[in-house]
């Protein structure tokens, strides 16, 4: 199953961050984070909350619901 997180890549790139830098924030690997961006792996809720706080957006925004 593919998951859809189109905004996490856009937010990362808008801030000129690498996947490895965001992965460190989440205490995960670059490979795992890449799977989130590609929609291969579902983002765990605790990572979703961390990203929302970091980017100062809502989880709904990250999930494409707004």
XYZ file of N, CA and C in Angstrom:
198
model
N 0.838 -1.180 0.000
C 0.000 0.000 0.000
C 0.885 1.248 0.000
N 0.541 2.217 -0.834
C 1.264 3.476 -0.868
C 0.528 4.513 -0.032
N 1.287 5.239 0.756
C 0.750 6.322 1.570
C 1.083 7.626 0.866
N 0.342 8.652 1.131
C 0.551 9.913 0.423
C 0.924 11.018 1.411
N 2.150 11.478 1.331
C 2.634 12.581 2.162
C 3.332 13.600 1.264
N 2.584 14.247 0.372
C 3.240 15.131 -0.606
C 3.911 16.349 0.003
N 3.489 16.751 1.172
C 3.993 18.009 1.719
C 5.286 17.863 2.506
N 5.613 16.680 2.994
C 6.825 16.583 3.816
C 8.083 16.827 2.988
N 8.070 16.401 1.746
C 9.223 16.671 0.884
C 9.301 18.164 0.558
N 8.161 18.757 0.220
C 8.132 20.185 -0.107
C 8.627 21.039 1.059
N 8.159 20.744 2.258
C 8.590 21.503 3.433
C 10.086 21.353 3.670
N 10.595 20.138 3.523
C 12.026 19.886 3.717
C 12.843 20.664 2.687
N 12.442 20.576 1.434
C 13.188 21.249 0.373
C 13.084 22.772 0.490
N 11.932 23.286 0.907
C 11.780 24.733 1.092
C 12.756 25.274 2.131
N 13.154 24.438 3.056
C 14.085 24.850 4.109
C 15.520 24.387 3.837
N 15.739 23.901 2.618
C 17.075 23.444 2.196
C 17.677 22.417 3.155
N 16.842 21.486 3.592
C 17.291 20.405 4.465
C 17.462 19.129 3.657
N 18.381 18.287 4.095
C 18.543 16.975 3.475
C 17.651 15.976 4.193
N 17.439 14.849 3.550
C 16.689 13.770 4.212
C 17.414 13.322 5.469
N 18.726 13.287 5.420
C 19.508 12.847 6.586
C 19.311 13.792 7.768
N 19.224 15.090 7.508
C 19.018 16.050 8.593
C 17.660 15.868 9.247
N 16.636 15.672 8.446
C 15.300 15.460 9.009
C 15.243 14.110 9.719
N 15.897 13.119 9.163
C 15.939 11.797 9.799
C 16.569 11.881 11.192
N 17.634 12.677 11.331
C 18.260 12.850 12.649
C 17.286 13.476 13.634
N 16.498 14.447 13.173
C 15.486 15.065 14.024
C 14.505 14.010 14.549
N 14.174 13.046 13.680
C 13.207 11.996 14.038
C 13.848 10.791 14.711
N 15.173 10.833 14.846
C 15.913 9.690 15.427
C 15.662 8.424 14.615
N 15.760 8.569 13.319
C 15.616 7.429 12.418
C 16.702 7.535 11.353
N 16.691 6.627 10.418
C 17.698 6.632 9.360
C 17.203 7.417 8.148
N 18.143 7.833 7.334
C 17.791 8.515 6.089
C 16.985 7.590 5.210
N 17.340 6.311 5.192
C 16.625 5.338 4.366
C 15.157 5.226 4.795
N 14.940 5.200 6.103
C 13.559 5.109 6.610
C 12.787 6.377 6.267
N 13.407 7.518 6.470
C 12.734 8.773 6.156
C 12.396 8.861 4.666
N 13.300 8.389 3.831
C 13.062 8.378 2.388
C 11.805 7.583 2.053
N 11.586 6.496 2.759
C 10.382 5.681 2.537
C 9.116 6.466 2.876
N 9.195 7.348 3.880
C 8.043 8.199 4.199
C 7.756 9.131 3.035
N 8.798 9.792 2.527
C 8.608 10.741 1.428
C 8.095 10.052 0.165
N 8.541 8.848 -0.073
C 8.127 8.115 -1.269
C 6.746 7.482 -1.122
N 6.219 7.477 0.088
C 4.913 6.886 0.317
C 4.938 5.383 0.458
N 6.127 4.840 0.670
C 6.272 3.389 0.824
C 5.911 2.952 2.242
N 6.211 3.805 3.203
C 6.020 3.480 4.621
C 5.140 4.539 5.265
N 4.231 4.120 6.091
C 3.389 5.049 6.841
C 4.231 5.741 7.906
N 4.000 7.036 8.104
C 4.726 7.784 9.131
C 4.085 7.498 10.486
N 4.875 7.064 11.465
C 4.315 6.865 12.806
C 3.802 8.202 13.372
N 2.798 8.117 14.203
C 2.177 9.321 14.758
C 3.200 10.192 15.480
N 4.100 9.587 16.242
C 5.065 10.409 16.979
C 5.997 11.164 16.033
N 6.314 10.599 14.875
C 7.116 11.317 13.885
C 6.292 12.416 13.225
N 5.043 12.141 12.970
C 4.156 13.133 12.378
C 4.027 14.353 13.291
N 3.874 14.114 14.568
C 3.771 15.207 15.536
C 5.070 16.008 15.611
N 6.196 15.320 15.585
C 7.496 15.998 15.607
C 7.671 16.886 14.375
N 7.305 16.361 13.209
C 7.418 17.141 11.980
C 6.490 18.353 12.006
N 5.278 18.177 12.488
C 4.326 19.292 12.567
C 4.873 20.393 13.475
N 5.432 20.022 14.612
C 6.020 21.010 15.521
C 7.226 21.684 14.880
N 8.078 20.895 14.251
C 9.299 21.417 13.641
C 8.990 22.419 12.532
N 8.044 22.079 11.668
C 7.698 22.950 10.547
C 6.636 23.995 10.906
N 6.098 23.897 12.125
C 5.057 24.823 12.604
C 3.823 24.810 11.704
N 3.381 23.598 11.424
C 2.163 23.387 10.647
C 1.313 22.362 11.389
N 0.073 22.185 10.949
C -0.789 21.199 11.582
C -0.528 19.807 10.989
N -0.914 18.804 11.723
C -0.825 17.448 11.182
C -1.760 17.296 9.998
N -2.898 17.958 10.037
C -3.808 17.922 8.880
C -3.121 18.458 7.633
N -2.354 19.519 7.795
C -1.618 20.072 6.643
C -0.628 19.045 6.111
N 0.137 18.415 7.005
C 1.105 17.408 6.580
C 0.441 16.253 5.853
N -0.757 15.904 6.280
C -1.480 14.793 5.680
C -2.260 15.190 4.424
N -2.199 16.484 4.075
C -2.878 16.939 2.867
C -4.366 17.114 3.038
N -4.799 17.285 4.262
C -6.228 17.421 4.529
C -6.697 18.856 4.494
N -5.801 19.808 4.395
C -6.174 21.232 4.330
C -5.784 21.806 3.006
